[in-house]
Coordinates of C-alpha atoms in Angstrom, one line a residue:
M229 CA 80.2 133.5 167.8
K230 CA 77.4 135.3 166.0
K231 CA 77.6 138.1 168.6
V232 CA 81.4 138.4 168.1
L233 CA 80.9 138.6 164.3
Y234 CA 78.2 141.2 164.8
V235 CA 80.4 143.4 167.0
L236 CA 83.3 143.0 164.5
A237 CA 80.9 144.0 161.7
L238 CA 79.8 147.1 163.6
I239 CA 83.5 148.1 164.3
C240 CA 84.4 147.7 160.6
L241 CA 81.3 149.7 159.6
F242 CA 82.2 152.4 162.1
F243 CA 85.8 152.7 160.8
S244 CA 84.5 152.5 157.2
C245 CA 82.1 155.4 157.9
K246 CA 84.9 157.4 159.5
K247 CA 87.1 156.9 156.5
Q248 CA 84.2 157.8 154.2
E249 CA 83.4 160.9 156.3
K250 CA 87.0 162.0 156.2
K251 CA 87.1 161.5 152.5
T252 CA 83.9 163.4 151.8
T253 CA 84.7 166.3 154.2
H254 CA 88.3 166.8 153.2
P255 CA 88.4 170.1 151.3
Q256 CA 89.1 169.7 147.6
K257 CA 92.4 171.2 146.5
E258 CA 91.9 174.3 144.4
P259 CA 93.5 174.6 141.0
R260 CA 96.4 177.0 140.9
I261 CA 96.1 180.1 138.8
V262 CA 98.9 181.0 136.5
W263 CA 99.4 184.4 134.9
Q264 CA 100.2 184.1 131.2
A265 CA 102.4 186.8 129.5
Y266 CA 100.7 188.1 126.3
D267 CA 101.3 190.4 123.3
E268 CA 100.4 193.9 124.6
T269 CA 100.4 195.5 121.1
Q270 CA 96.6 195.7 120.6
D271 CA 96.0 197.0 124.1
L272 CA 98.6 199.7 123.7
K273 CA 97.1 200.7 120.3
A274 CA 93.6 200.8 121.8
T275 CA 94.6 203.4 124.3
E276 CA 95.9 205.7 121.5
K277 CA 92.3 206.0 120.2
L278 CA 90.8 207.1 123.5
E279 CA 90.3 210.8 123.7
E280 CA 90.0 210.9 127.4
T281 CA 93.3 209.1 128.2
R282 CA 96.4 211.1 129.2
M283 CA 98.5 208.0 129.1
H284 CA 101.0 207.3 126.4
L285 CA 102.3 203.9 127.2
K286 CA 105.2 201.9 125.7
L287 CA 104.5 198.8 127.7
I288 CA 102.1 197.4 130.3
N289 CA 103.8 194.6 132.1
S290 CA 107.3 194.4 133.5
K291 CA 110.0 193.0 131.3
V292 CA 112.2 191.9 134.2
S293 CA 109.7 190.3 136.6
D294 CA 107.4 187.3 136.3
K295 CA 104.0 188.3 137.9
N296 CA 103.5 184.7 139.1
D297 CA 106.4 185.3 141.5
V298 CA 104.2 187.7 143.4
W299 CA 101.9 185.0 144.8
R300 CA 104.0 181.9 144.2
V301 CA 105.4 182.1 147.8
L302 CA 101.9 181.7 149.2
E303 CA 100.3 179.3 146.7
S304 CA 100.2 176.5 149.2
E305 CA 98.2 178.7 151.6
L306 CA 95.5 179.1 148.9
D307 CA 95.3 175.4 147.9
Y308 CA 92.2 174.9 150.1
F309 CA 90.9 178.5 150.0
S310 CA 88.0 178.0 147.6
K311 CA 86.0 180.5 145.6
D312 CA 83.0 179.7 147.8
K313 CA 85.0 180.6 150.8
Y314 CA 86.1 183.8 149.2
D315 CA 82.5 184.7 148.2
S316 CA 81.3 184.0 151.7
L317 CA 83.8 186.4 153.2
K318 CA 83.2 189.4 150.9
P319 CA 80.3 190.9 152.9
F320 CA 82.5 191.2 155.9
I321 CA 85.5 192.7 154.1
I322 CA 84.8 194.6 150.9
E323 CA 84.6 198.4 151.5
K324 CA 84.5 197.9 155.3
D325 CA 86.4 200.1 157.7
I326 CA 88.8 198.8 160.2
P327 CA 86.5 198.9 163.3
T328 CA 83.8 197.0 161.3
I329 CA 86.3 194.3 160.2
Q330 CA 87.6 194.0 163.7
N331 CA 84.1 193.5 165.1
H332 CA 83.4 190.8 162.5
I333 CA 86.5 189.0 163.7
K334 CA 85.4 189.4 167.3
N335 CA 82.0 188.0 166.4
G336 CA 83.5 185.0 164.7
N337 CA 82.5 185.9 161.2
L338 CA 86.1 185.5 160.0
T339 CA 89.6 185.2 161.3
Y340 CA 92.8 187.1 160.7
E341 CA 94.1 184.2 158.7
E342 CA 91.0 184.2 156.5
L343 CA 91.3 188.0 156.1
V344 CA 94.8 187.6 154.8
C345 CA 94.0 184.7 152.6
F346 CA 91.0 186.7 151.2
Y347 CA 93.3 189.5 150.1
I348 CA 96.0 187.1 148.6
Y349 CA 93.3 185.3 146.7
R350 CA 91.8 188.6 145.5
I351 CA 95.2 189.9 144.4
R352 CA 95.9 186.7 142.4
K353 CA 92.4 186.7 141.0
Y354 CA 92.7 190.1 139.4
E355 CA 96.4 190.4 138.8
S356 CA 96.4 187.1 136.8
D357 CA 93.7 188.3 134.5
N358 CA 95.2 190.3 131.6
S359 CA 91.9 192.1 131.0
L360 CA 91.6 193.3 134.6
S361 CA 95.1 193.4 136.0
L362 CA 96.3 196.6 137.6
N363 CA 100.0 195.8 138.2
S364 CA 99.5 197.2 141.7
V365 CA 101.5 194.7 143.8
I366 CA 105.2 194.0 143.4
S367 CA 105.6 191.3 146.1
L368 CA 103.8 189.6 149.0
N369 CA 105.2 188.7 152.4
P370 CA 105.9 185.0 152.5
N371 CA 105.3 184.8 156.2
V372 CA 102.1 186.8 156.4
V373 CA 99.7 183.8 156.7
K374 CA 101.8 182.2 159.5
Q375 CA 101.9 185.6 161.2
A376 CA 98.1 185.9 161.0
R377 CA 97.6 182.4 162.3
A378 CA 99.6 183.4 165.4
L379 CA 97.4 186.4 166.0
D380 CA 94.3 184.2 165.9
K381 CA 95.5 182.5 169.1
I382 CA 95.1 185.8 171.0
D383 CA 91.9 186.5 172.9
K384 CA 89.8 188.7 170.5
N385 CA 88.1 190.4 173.4
K386 CA 91.4 192.1 174.3
I387 CA 91.8 193.6 170.9
D388 CA 91.0 197.3 170.3
S389 CA 88.6 197.6 167.4
N390 CA 90.3 201.0 166.6
S391 CA 93.7 199.4 166.0
V392 CA 95.8 197.9 163.2
F393 CA 96.0 194.6 165.1
G394 CA 95.9 191.8 162.4
M395 CA 95.1 194.3 159.6
P396 CA 96.9 193.4 156.3
I397 CA 98.7 196.6 155.1
L398 CA 100.7 197.1 151.9
L399 CA 103.8 199.3 151.8
K400 CA 104.9 201.4 148.9
D401 CA 108.0 199.6 147.6
N402 CA 110.4 202.3 148.7
I403 CA 109.7 201.5 152.4
G404 CA 112.1 198.9 153.9
T405 CA 110.9 195.6 155.2
K406 CA 113.3 192.7 155.8
D407 CA 110.8 190.0 154.7
M408 CA 110.8 191.3 151.1
M409 CA 113.0 193.2 148.7
T410 CA 112.8 197.0 148.7
T411 CA 113.3 198.0 145.0
A412 CA 111.9 201.6 144.5
G413 CA 110.7 199.9 141.3
A414 CA 114.3 199.9 139.9
V415 CA 116.2 197.0 138.4
V416 CA 119.4 198.1 140.2
L417 CA 117.6 197.5 143.5
K418 CA 115.9 194.3 142.4
D419 CA 117.8 192.2 145.1
N420 CA 117.9 194.9 147.8
K421 CA 117.1 193.0 151.0
A422 CA 116.9 196.1 153.1
K423 CA 116.4 196.6 156.8
N424 CA 113.0 197.4 158.2
A425 CA 112.1 201.1 158.0
F426 CA 111.2 202.8 161.3
I427 CA 107.5 202.9 160.4
T428 CA 107.6 199.2 159.4
D429 CA 108.8 198.3 162.9
K430 CA 106.1 200.5 164.4
L431 CA 103.4 198.6 162.4
I432 CA 104.9 195.3 163.5
E433 CA 105.0 196.5 167.1
N434 CA 101.3 197.2 166.9
N435 CA 100.6 193.7 165.4
A436 CA 99.7 194.9 161.9
L437 CA 100.3 192.4 159.2
I438 CA 102.7 193.6 156.4
L439 CA 100.9 192.0 153.5
G440 CA 103.4 193.0 150.8
K441 CA 104.8 195.8 148.6
A442 CA 102.8 198.1 146.3
N443 CA 104.0 199.2 142.9
L444 CA 105.1 202.9 142.5
S445 CA 106.4 205.4 140.0
E446 CA 110.1 204.3 139.8
W447 CA 112.3 206.2 142.1
A448 CA 109.2 208.0 143.4
Y449 CA 108.7 209.6 139.9
F450 CA 112.1 211.2 139.9
L451 CA 113.7 209.3 137.1
C452 CA 112.2 210.3 133.8
S453 CA 110.6 213.4 132.4
G454 CA 107.1 213.3 131.0
C455 CA 106.8 209.5 131.5
P456 CA 103.6 207.9 132.6
V457 CA 102.9 208.1 136.4
G458 CA 102.8 204.7 138.0
Y459 CA 105.4 203.0 135.9
S460 CA 108.3 201.0 137.2
A461 CA 110.7 198.6 135.6
I462 CA 110.0 196.0 138.4
G463 CA 106.2 196.3 138.6
G464 CA 105.2 197.5 135.1
Q465 CA 102.5 200.1 134.6
T466 CA 100.1 200.6 137.5
M467 CA 96.6 201.2 136.2
N468 CA 93.5 202.9 137.6
P469 CA 90.6 200.6 138.6
Y470 CA 88.1 203.3 137.7
G471 CA 89.4 203.5 134.1
R472 CA 92.0 200.9 133.3
M473 CA 94.5 202.3 130.8
I474 CA 92.2 205.4 130.5
Y475 CA 92.8 207.4 133.7
E476 CA 96.1 208.0 135.3
S477 CA 96.7 206.1 138.5
G478 CA 98.5 209.1 140.0
G479 CA 102.0 209.1 141.3
S480 CA 104.2 208.3 142.8
S481 CA 102.3 206.2 145.4
S482 CA 100.3 204.7 142.6
G483 CA 100.2 201.2 143.8
S484 CA 99.3 202.2 147.3
G485 CA 96.3 204.2 146.0
V486 CA 95.2 201.5 143.6
T487 CA 95.4 198.6 146.0
V488 CA 93.3 200.4 148.6
A489 CA 90.7 201.4 145.9
A490 CA 90.4 197.9 144.5
N491 CA 90.1 196.3 148.0
F492 CA 93.4 194.4 147.8
C493 CA 94.3 195.4 151.4
V494 CA 92.8 197.2 154.4
A495 CA 95.2 200.1 154.1
A496 CA 98.5 201.1 152.5
I497 CA 101.4 203.4 153.2
G498 CA 102.5 205.9 150.6
T499 CA 105.2 208.5 150.5
E500 CA 105.1 212.1 149.3
T501 CA 107.7 214.7 148.3
S502 CA 105.2 216.9 146.4
G503 CA 101.8 215.4 145.6
S504 CA 102.8 211.7 145.6
I505 CA 100.1 210.8 148.2
L506 CA 97.5 213.4 147.3
S507 CA 97.6 212.6 143.6
P508 CA 97.0 208.8 143.7
A509 CA 94.6 209.1 146.6
S510 CA 92.5 211.6 144.6
Q511 CA 92.8 209.6 141.3
N512 CA 91.7 206.4 143.0
S513 CA 88.9 207.8 145.3
V514 CA 90.6 207.1 148.6
V515 CA 91.7 209.1 151.6
G516 CA 95.4 210.2 151.6
L517 CA 97.2 212.1 154.3
K518 CA 100.5 214.0 153.7
P519 CA 101.5 214.9 157.3
T520 CA 103.7 217.7 158.5
I521 CA 107.4 216.9 158.0
G522 CA 108.6 215.4 161.3
V523 CA 105.3 213.7 162.4
L524 CA 106.4 210.5 160.8
S525 CA 109.9 209.0 160.5
R526 CA 111.6 208.7 157.1
T527 CA 114.4 206.3 158.2
G528 CA 114.6 203.2 156.0
I529 CA 112.7 204.8 153.1
V530 CA 114.5 205.2 149.7
P531 CA 114.7 209.0 149.6
I532 CA 114.3 211.9 147.2
S533 CA 114.6 214.8 149.6
S534 CA 115.2 214.8 153.3
T535 CA 113.8 218.3 153.2
L536 CA 110.4 217.4 151.9
D537 CA 109.8 213.6 152.0
T538 CA 107.3 212.0 154.4
P539 CA 105.3 208.8 154.5
G540 CA 101.6 208.8 155.0
P541 CA 98.5 206.5 155.3
M542 CA 96.2 205.8 152.4
T543 CA 92.8 204.3 153.3
K544 CA 89.2 203.9 152.1
H545 CA 87.9 205.7 155.2
V546 CA 89.0 208.7 157.3
I547 CA 88.7 206.7 160.5
D548 CA 91.1 204.1 159.1
N549 CA 93.6 206.9 158.2
A550 CA 93.6 208.0 161.9
I551 CA 94.0 204.4 163.1
V552 CA 97.0 203.8 160.8
L553 CA 98.5 207.1 161.7
N554 CA 98.3 206.3 165.4
A555 CA 100.2 203.1 164.7
I556 CA 103.2 204.6 162.9
L557 CA 103.8 207.6 165.2
G558 CA 107.1 207.7 167.2
K559 CA 110.1 209.9 167.7
D560 CA 113.0 208.5 165.7
T561 CA 116.5 209.6 166.8
S562 CA 117.9 208.6 163.4
D563 CA 115.8 211.2 161.6
P564 CA 116.7 214.8 162.5
A565 CA 113.3 216.1 161.6
S566 CA 111.4 213.5 163.7
L567 CA 109.3 214.7 166.6
A568 CA 107.4 213.1 169.5
V569 CA 103.7 213.5 168.6
N570 CA 101.4 212.5 171.5
I571 CA 98.0 212.8 170.0
D572 CA 95.3 210.1 169.8
F573 CA 94.1 210.8 166.3
V574 CA 91.2 208.3 166.5
K575 CA 89.9 210.1 169.6
A576 CA 90.3 213.5 167.8
V577 CA 88.3 212.3 164.7
K578 CA 85.4 211.4 166.9
E579 CA 85.2 215.0 168.1
H580 CA 84.5 216.1 164.5
S581 CA 82.2 218.8 163.3
L582 CA 81.9 221.3 160.4
K583 CA 79.8 223.7 162.4
E584 CA 81.5 227.1 162.8
K585 CA 84.6 226.0 161.0
R586 CA 85.9 228.5 158.5
F587 CA 87.1 227.3 155.0
G588 CA 89.0 229.2 152.4
V589 CA 87.5 228.3 149.0
V590 CA 89.5 229.1 145.9
K591 CA 87.3 231.2 143.7
E592 CA 88.9 230.0 140.5
L593 CA 88.2 226.4 141.4
L594 CA 84.5 227.0 141.8
K595 CA 84.3 226.4 138.0
D596 CA 84.7 222.7 138.8
S597 CA 81.2 221.4 139.4
L598 CA 82.3 218.7 141.9
Y599 CA 84.2 221.3 143.9
K600 CA 81.2 223.6 143.9
K601 CA 78.9 220.8 145.0
A602 CA 81.4 219.9 147.8
I603 CA 81.4 223.5 149.1
E604 CA 77.6 223.5 149.1
N605 CA 77.6 220.3 151.2
I606 CA 80.0 221.9 153.7
K607 CA 77.7 224.9 153.9
K608 CA 74.7 222.7 154.6
A609 CA 76.6 221.0 157.4
G610 CA 77.2 224.4 159.1
G611 CA 80.7 225.3 157.7
T612 CA 81.5 229.0 156.9
I613 CA 82.7 229.6 153.4
V614 CA 85.1 232.4 152.5
E615 CA 86.0 232.9 148.9
I616 CA 89.7 233.6 148.4
E617 CA 92.0 234.4 145.5
P618 CA 95.5 233.3 146.4
E619 CA 98.1 234.8 144.1
L620 CA 99.7 232.1 142.0
V621 CA 103.5 232.5 142.3
D622 CA 106.4 230.6 140.9
L623 CA 108.5 228.3 143.1
P624 CA 112.0 229.1 141.8
G625 CA 114.6 226.5 142.8
F626 CA 112.1 223.8 143.7
L627 CA 113.9 221.3 141.3
N628 CA 117.3 222.2 142.8
I629 CA 116.1 221.1 146.2
L630 CA 115.1 217.7 144.8
N631 CA 118.3 217.4 142.8
I632 CA 120.8 218.2 145.5
D633 CA 118.9 216.4 148.3
M634 CA 118.7 213.2 146.3
K635 CA 122.3 213.5 145.2
N636 CA 123.2 213.6 148.9
D637 CA 120.5 211.5 150.6
L638 CA 120.5 208.4 148.3
P639 CA 124.1 207.5 149.0
K640 CA 123.4 207.8 152.7
Y641 CA 120.4 205.4 152.4
I642 CA 122.5 202.9 150.4
N643 CA 125.2 203.0 153.0
T644 CA 123.0 202.6 156.0
H645 CA 119.9 200.6 154.9
A646 CA 120.5 198.8 151.6
S647 CA 121.8 195.2 151.7
D648 CA 125.5 194.4 151.2
N649 CA 124.9 193.0 147.7
I650 CA 123.9 196.4 146.4
T651 CA 127.1 197.7 144.9
I652 CA 126.0 201.0 143.4
E653 CA 126.9 204.0 145.6
N654 CA 125.4 207.1 143.9
I655 CA 123.3 208.5 141.1
K656 CA 126.1 208.3 138.6
D657 CA 126.5 204.6 139.2
I658 CA 122.8 204.1 138.6
T659 CA 122.8 206.0 135.3
I660 CA 125.7 203.9 134.1
F661 CA 123.9 200.7 135.2
N662 CA 120.7 201.7 133.4
Q663 CA 122.5 202.5 130.2
K664 CA 123.7 198.9 129.9
D665 CA 120.2 197.9 128.9
S666 CA 118.2 201.1 128.4
L667 CA 115.3 199.6 126.5
I668 CA 114.4 197.3 129.5
Q669 CA 115.6 199.3 132.4
I670 CA 114.7 202.9 131.4
P671 CA 112.3 202.7 128.4
Y672 CA 111.2 206.3 129.1
G673 CA 114.7 207.6 129.8
Q674 CA 116.4 208.9 132.9
Q675 CA 116.3 212.7 132.3
M676 CA 115.8 213.6 135.9
F677 CA 118.8 211.6 137.0
T678 CA 120.9 213.3 134.3
G679 CA 119.6 216.6 135.7
I680 CA 120.8 215.7 139.2
L681 CA 124.3 215.1 137.9
E682 CA 124.3 218.4 136.0
D683 CA 123.0 220.5 138.9
T684 CA 125.9 222.6 140.5
T685 CA 123.9 224.3 143.2
T686 CA 126.1 224.9 146.3
D687 CA 125.0 224.2 149.8
K688 CA 124.8 227.9 150.6
E689 CA 122.6 228.5 147.5
L690 CA 120.4 225.5 148.5
A691 CA 119.9 226.8 152.0
S692 CA 118.8 230.1 150.6
I693 CA 116.4 228.5 148.1
K694 CA 114.8 226.4 150.8
E695 CA 114.2 229.3 153.1
N696 CA 112.9 231.6 150.3
L697 CA 110.4 228.9 149.1
K698 CA 109.1 228.3 152.5
I699 CA 108.3 232.0 152.9
V700 CA 106.7 232.3 149.5
A701 CA 104.6 229.2 150.0
R702 CA 103.5 230.0 153.5
N703 CA 102.5 233.5 152.3
Y704 CA 100.4 231.8 149.5
F705 CA 98.3 230.2 152.2
D706 CA 98.7 232.5 155.2
T707 CA 97.6 235.7 153.5
S708 CA 94.1 234.2 153.5
I709 CA 94.3 232.0 156.6
D710 CA 95.4 234.8 158.8
A711 CA 93.2 237.5 157.3
Y712 CA 90.0 235.5 157.5
K713 CA 90.9 233.2 160.5
L714 CA 90.5 230.1 158.4
D715 CA 90.7 226.6 159.7
A716 CA 91.7 225.2 156.4
V717 CA 92.0 226.0 152.7
L718 CA 90.1 223.7 150.3
S719 CA 91.7 222.6 147.0
I720 CA 91.3 219.8 144.5
N721 CA 93.5 216.7 144.1
N722 CA 97.2 217.7 144.2
Y723 CA 96.6 221.1 142.7
D724 CA 98.3 222.9 145.5
A725 CA 100.7 220.1 146.6
G726 CA 103.8 222.0 145.6
Y727 CA 103.0 225.0 147.8
A728 CA 102.0 222.6 150.7
A729 CA 105.3 220.7 150.2
V730 CA 107.7 223.7 150.5
A731 CA 105.6 225.4 153.2
K732 CA 105.7 222.1 155.1
Y733 CA 101.9 222.2 155.6
P734 CA 99.9 219.0 156.1
A735 CA 97.3 218.1 153.5
L736 CA 94.5 215.5 153.4
T737 CA 92.4 214.5 150.4
V738 CA 89.1 212.7 150.6
P739 CA 86.8 211.4 147.8
M740 CA 84.8 214.3 146.3
G741 CA 83.0 212.5 143.5
Y742 CA 83.4 211.5 139.9
S743 CA 83.4 213.3 136.5
A744 CA 80.7 212.6 134.0
K745 CA 82.9 209.9 132.5
G746 CA 83.7 208.3 135.9
E747 CA 87.1 209.8 136.8
P748 CA 87.6 210.3 140.6
K749 CA 88.5 213.6 142.2
G750 CA 89.4 214.5 145.7
L751 CA 88.6 217.4 148.0
T752 CA 91.9 218.4 149.6
F753 CA 92.1 220.1 153.0
I754 CA 95.3 222.1 153.8
A755 CA 96.2 223.8 157.1
K756 CA 99.1 225.1 159.1
P757 CA 101.8 222.7 160.5
F758 CA 100.8 220.0 162.9
S759 CA 97.1 220.4 162.2
E760 CA 96.7 216.7 161.3
A761 CA 94.0 216.2 164.0
L762 CA 92.0 219.1 162.7
L763 CA 92.3 217.9 159.1
L764 CA 91.1 214.4 160.0
Q765 CA 88.2 215.9 161.9
L766 CA 87.1 218.1 159.0
A767 CA 87.6 215.3 156.4
Y768 CA 85.7 212.8 158.6
S769 CA 82.8 215.3 158.9
Y770 CA 82.7 215.9 155.2
E771 CA 82.9 212.1 154.5
Q772 CA 80.0 211.4 156.9
A773 CA 77.9 214.2 155.3
T774 CA 78.5 213.1 151.7
N775 CA 79.7 209.4 151.4
E776 CA 81.0 210.1 147.9
R777 CA 83.3 207.1 147.6
K778 CA 82.1 204.3 145.4
A779 CA 84.0 201.0 144.8
P780 CA 85.3 200.6 141.2
A781 CA 82.6 198.7 139.2
N782 CA 84.8 196.2 137.5
Y783 CA 86.4 195.1 140.9
A784 CA 83.3 194.4 142.9
N785 CA 83.5 190.5 142.8

């Protein structure tokens, strides 16, 4: 009997310990973080006293969106993702390039699920803090953690480290994805459950994870005149992590540039008509590629101009830019400009060198100390420098291209890609809608839309303008490129973006350094059409020789 009692006691003790073990090892549920709306008056007044700011803001946060909705759909996934877990993963993720992150996953240091949760946690951490928020994310993919979990079941040894497999990527919110709304930052498209864009499908085919949607300048900065870049009614005012409410975030792919700079994602996709990738990439010290028209599809992207629009990758590192570019290539029969591009850009980057490459250096820009230093670094690395003085010429009719193209292209997008509940059909409908609540929906006005309606340029006149501008802009570059057999022209930020746009020349900007007060600048490489591989090679060589990028100080934790 004593033996029986002893055995029973041991059994009870065993189960008691198991229960106790389960109780003590079960992760503690984390408190949920809530963003609190606040009176912005003092913050807005403070910016008026800053001499270095170019921003004249009327508001900071959106008046039509609750920021808590951004992460609410994924709160349950963060319930057991602790601060300790977040801190332990930082060394494997922050500022790391894609191959390094992939190798950490292969080595078991983290999983794709943990990578996604890390970014969601980080976005919530900063965007819920009114002293640090950047208003850079409009929405998150409600299915992204589940999708990451599925990828973790695949044998990691079969995954290419130079691929987007499992990499969380943010899309500018004019790029269609069926898992989230596609708003272009506008209230009138707040409930636009659009189809996937062609490049969204390409990312998904390559097992990238669509993390969410990045804020932008509303309607890709073709709504108001003189308004702050990076503002949208849906997302509020995007801010620069290197100088919050001091430096511009750049436009119109502001959120794409900011989220990459602040380590809210591995990479982002922006779009450019004229400077909309180059500007925010430069302003936020990241790498931005504006490819030749036709290299990437525009189908499913809210348009300004079918003549000039293109998407492009925005990343912290040049190698990542090449990796993302590889993933979104593909001939699209729905886009008349689309071409089949059969280049492995990652392989091309690895064949990089500055030796014996010839660069056109704009003499006037040598007054900029950062530009001058960059040129000296290229010289040291073996590059040949040729000083050039391109003749600055006007681009007459540039605005007419944007006006007439958007007047024609936007209705086509609405008809083929917007969801059925979107009832507006054209620019006029949008202006009428906006006037119903102008203080909320268009606090800075809609002068550009009014200009579209007033533009009477005929199709014949427009065709002439396009051809004339292409000739003028190509002469601007080619006079020097051909005479001196240059590989590329070097510029700053988006200074020459207008010429590159109408010439249809690719351009790539890479971090060049920071002003005395800390404002980022980019060195921009421009070359003839379909020179993306060359630009990536040159930018990679420059990046490796200089390593100018530094993470924004206030977003290091």
